[in-house]
Coordinates of C-alpha atoms in Angstrom, one line a residue:
X1 CA 21.2 50.5 -64.8
X2 CA 21.1 50.7 -61.1
X3 CA 22.6 53.7 -59.3
X4 CA 25.1 53.2 -56.5
X5 CA 25.1 56.0 -53.9
X6 CA 28.4 56.2 -52.1
X7 CA 29.1 58.1 -48.8
X8 CA 32.4 59.6 -48.0
X9 CA 34.2 58.5 -44.7
X10 CA 33.7 62.1 -43.5
X11 CA 29.9 61.9 -43.8
X12 CA 29.9 58.5 -42.1
X13 CA 32.0 59.8 -39.2
X14 CA 29.8 62.8 -38.7
X15 CA 26.6 60.7 -38.5
X16 CA 28.2 58.2 -36.2
X17 CA 29.4 61.0 -34.0
X18 CA 26.0 62.4 -33.6
X19 CA 24.3 59.1 -32.7
X20 CA 27.0 58.1 -30.2
X21 CA 27.9 61.3 -28.4
X22 CA 24.5 62.9 -28.0
X23 CA 23.2 60.6 -25.1
X24 CA 26.5 60.9 -23.2
X25 CA 26.3 64.7 -23.6
X26 CA 22.8 64.8 -22.1
X27 CA 23.9 62.5 -19.2
X28 CA 27.0 64.6 -18.5
X29 CA 24.9 67.8 -18.5
X30 CA 22.3 66.3 -16.2
X31 CA 25.0 65.0 -13.7
X32 CA 26.8 68.4 -13.8
X33 CA 23.6 70.3 -13.1
X34 CA 22.7 67.9 -10.2
X35 CA 26.2 68.2 -8.7
X36 CA 26.2 72.0 -8.9
X37 CA 22.8 72.2 -7.3
X38 CA 23.8 69.9 -4.4
X39 CA 27.1 71.8 -3.9
X40 CA 25.3 75.1 -4.0
X41 CA 22.7 73.9 -1.4
X42 CA 25.4 72.7 1.0
X43 CA 27.3 75.9 0.6
X44 CA 24.2 78.0 1.2
X45 CA 23.3 76.0 4.3
X46 CA 26.8 76.3 5.7
X47 CA 26.9 80.1 5.0
X48 CA 23.5 80.6 6.7
X49 CA 24.1 78.3 9.7
X50 CA 27.9 78.3 10.1
X51 CA 27.9 76.4 13.4
X52 CA 29.9 77.9 16.2
X53 CA 32.1 75.7 18.3
X54 CA 30.7 74.6 21.7
X55 CA 31.6 76.5 24.9
X56 CA 32.9 75.0 28.1
X57 CA 33.6 76.6 31.5
X58 CA 35.0 75.1 34.7
X59 CA 32.4 75.2 37.5
X60 CA 34.3 73.4 40.2
X61 CA 37.4 71.3 40.8
X62 CA 38.3 69.6 44.1
X63 CA 41.6 67.8 44.8
X64 CA 41.1 65.1 47.4
X65 CA 44.5 63.5 47.0
X66 CA 47.8 64.5 45.4
X67 CA 50.8 62.8 47.0
X68 CA 53.8 60.7 46.1
X69 CA 54.0 57.1 47.2
X70 CA 57.7 57.1 46.2
X71 CA 59.9 59.8 44.7
X72 CA 58.3 59.3 41.2
X73 CA 55.0 57.5 41.7
X74 CA 51.9 59.6 42.2
X75 CA 48.4 58.9 43.8
X76 CA 45.7 61.4 42.8
X77 CA 42.0 62.0 43.2
X78 CA 40.2 64.9 41.7
X79 CA 36.5 65.7 41.3
X80 CA 35.6 67.9 38.3
X81 CA 32.4 69.7 37.1
X82 CA 32.2 71.4 33.7
X83 CA 29.4 73.4 32.1
X84 CA 28.9 72.7 28.4
X85 CA 26.9 75.1 26.2
X86 CA 25.8 74.9 22.6
X87 CA 25.7 78.6 21.4
X88 CA 24.0 77.7 18.0
X89 CA 20.4 78.6 17.3
X90 CA 19.7 76.1 14.6
X91 CA 22.4 73.4 15.0
X92 CA 22.4 70.6 17.5
X93 CA 25.6 68.7 18.6
X94 CA 26.3 65.1 19.2
X95 CA 29.3 64.4 21.6
X96 CA 31.1 61.0 21.3
X97 CA 34.2 59.4 22.7
X98 CA 34.7 61.9 25.5
X99 CA 37.9 61.6 27.7
X100 CA 38.8 63.7 30.6
X101 CA 42.1 63.9 32.6
X102 CA 44.1 66.3 34.7
X103 CA 47.7 67.6 34.0
X104 CA 50.2 69.4 36.1
X105 CA 53.1 71.3 34.3
X106 CA 52.7 69.2 31.2
X107 CA 52.5 65.9 33.1
X108 CA 49.3 63.8 33.1
X109 CA 48.5 63.1 36.7
X110 CA 45.3 61.0 36.4
X111 CA 44.2 58.3 34.0
X112 CA 41.6 59.1 31.4
X113 CA 38.1 59.1 32.6
X114 CA 35.4 58.4 30.0
X115 CA 32.1 60.2 29.8
X116 CA 28.9 58.8 28.1
X117 CA 28.0 60.2 24.7
X118 CA 25.1 62.7 24.6
X119 CA 23.1 65.1 22.4
X120 CA 22.9 68.8 23.0
X121 CA 20.0 70.8 21.5
X122 CA 20.1 74.3 20.2
X123 CA 21.4 76.8 22.8
X124 CA 21.2 74.1 25.5
X125 CA 23.5 73.6 28.5
X126 CA 24.7 70.5 30.3
X127 CA 26.7 69.9 33.5
X128 CA 29.4 67.2 33.1
X129 CA 31.0 65.6 36.1
X130 CA 34.0 63.3 36.3
X131 CA 36.0 61.6 39.0
X132 CA 39.7 61.6 38.0
X133 CA 42.0 59.2 39.8
X134 CA 45.5 57.9 39.5
X135 CA 47.3 55.2 41.4
X136 CA 51.1 54.8 41.2
X137 CA 51.4 57.0 38.1
X138 CA 55.0 57.6 37.1
X139 CA 55.9 61.4 37.2
X140 CA 59.1 63.3 36.7
X141 CA 61.6 63.3 39.6
X142 CA 61.1 67.1 39.9
X143 CA 57.3 66.7 40.6
X144 CA 57.6 67.0 44.4
X145 CA 60.0 70.0 44.1
X146 CA 57.5 71.8 41.7
X147 CA 54.6 71.2 44.1
X148 CA 56.7 72.6 46.9
X149 CA 57.4 75.7 45.0
X150 CA 53.7 76.2 44.2
X151 CA 52.9 75.8 47.9
X152 CA 55.5 78.4 48.9
X153 CA 53.9 80.7 46.3
X154 CA 50.4 80.0 47.6
X155 CA 48.9 78.9 44.3
X156 CA 48.5 75.5 42.6
X157 CA 47.7 75.5 38.9
X158 CA 46.2 72.5 37.2
X159 CA 45.1 71.9 33.6
X160 CA 41.8 69.9 33.3
X161 CA 41.5 68.6 29.8
X162 CA 38.8 66.9 27.7
X163 CA 38.9 65.6 24.2
X164 CA 36.5 63.7 22.0
X165 CA 34.5 63.9 18.7
X166 CA 31.4 65.9 17.8
X167 CA 28.8 65.8 15.0
X168 CA 26.7 68.7 13.9
X169 CA 22.9 68.1 13.4
X170 CA 20.8 70.3 11.2
X171 CA 17.2 69.0 10.8
X172 CA 17.6 65.3 9.9
X173 CA 21.1 65.8 8.5
X174 CA 24.1 64.8 10.7
X175 CA 27.7 65.6 9.7
X176 CA 30.7 63.4 10.0
X177 CA 32.8 63.4 13.2
X178 CA 35.1 66.3 14.1
X179 CA 37.8 66.0 16.8
X180 CA 37.7 68.7 19.5
X181 CA 39.9 69.6 22.5
X182 CA 39.1 71.5 25.7
X183 CA 41.6 73.0 28.1
X184 CA 40.5 74.5 31.5
X185 CA 42.9 76.1 33.9
X186 CA 42.2 75.7 37.6
X187 CA 43.9 78.0 40.1
X188 CA 43.7 76.9 43.7
X189 CA 44.8 78.5 47.0
X190 CA 47.7 76.4 48.3
X191 CA 49.4 77.9 51.2
X192 CA 51.8 76.5 53.9
X193 CA 48.8 75.6 56.0
X194 CA 46.7 73.0 54.2
X195 CA 42.9 73.3 54.6
X196 CA 41.0 70.5 56.4
X197 CA 38.9 69.8 53.3
X198 CA 40.0 69.3 49.6
X199 CA 41.8 72.0 47.6
X200 CA 39.0 73.6 45.6
X201 CA 38.3 76.2 43.0
X202 CA 34.8 77.6 42.1
X203 CA 35.9 80.3 39.8
X204 CA 33.6 79.6 36.8
X205 CA 36.6 80.0 34.4
X206 CA 36.1 79.9 30.7
X207 CA 37.9 77.1 29.0
X208 CA 39.6 77.2 25.6
X209 CA 38.0 75.0 22.9
X210 CA 39.4 74.0 19.5
X211 CA 37.6 72.0 16.8

């Protein structure tokens, strides 16, 4: 008489569970370990390097033209020089999509001027120059009055602004793009008697930078 060996459903389920789940468990553990290692490496690099934002200062600004063709249309011409510095010892910076313009009491008084992209090495400095112009730009009706008040006070204050995108470079690794904004305040002597040349400032003022 032949013997028949029967297996309970419980035993079958346990065996099937061992043969199906074991490979997935190994794969899951391997992926988790890999992800943890990569995340820890990125965090360690960031904690060690922790890049500081770039520094900008206003070296020179010259106003060659700032007059109204009508009561609310402005013609302007401004020459600007900025000093850019990368304060990081181990991190380079790529600058892209750079736009520069001038503003007066919250009003943009030149069109955007575009600067070419460039790379800045560790602790390197660069001079950036831009010619800012505006022809027939609409301004508030109070623009002429505000300029007259500044002339009576003897000082003209402009905001020279730049915005763009930057990327951090560590070794061969390059980060994604981060938007940054720069605001420089130029204070110029502007008395009742106008100078023969342009209104100028050579203060070397530090600009505010946000990333």
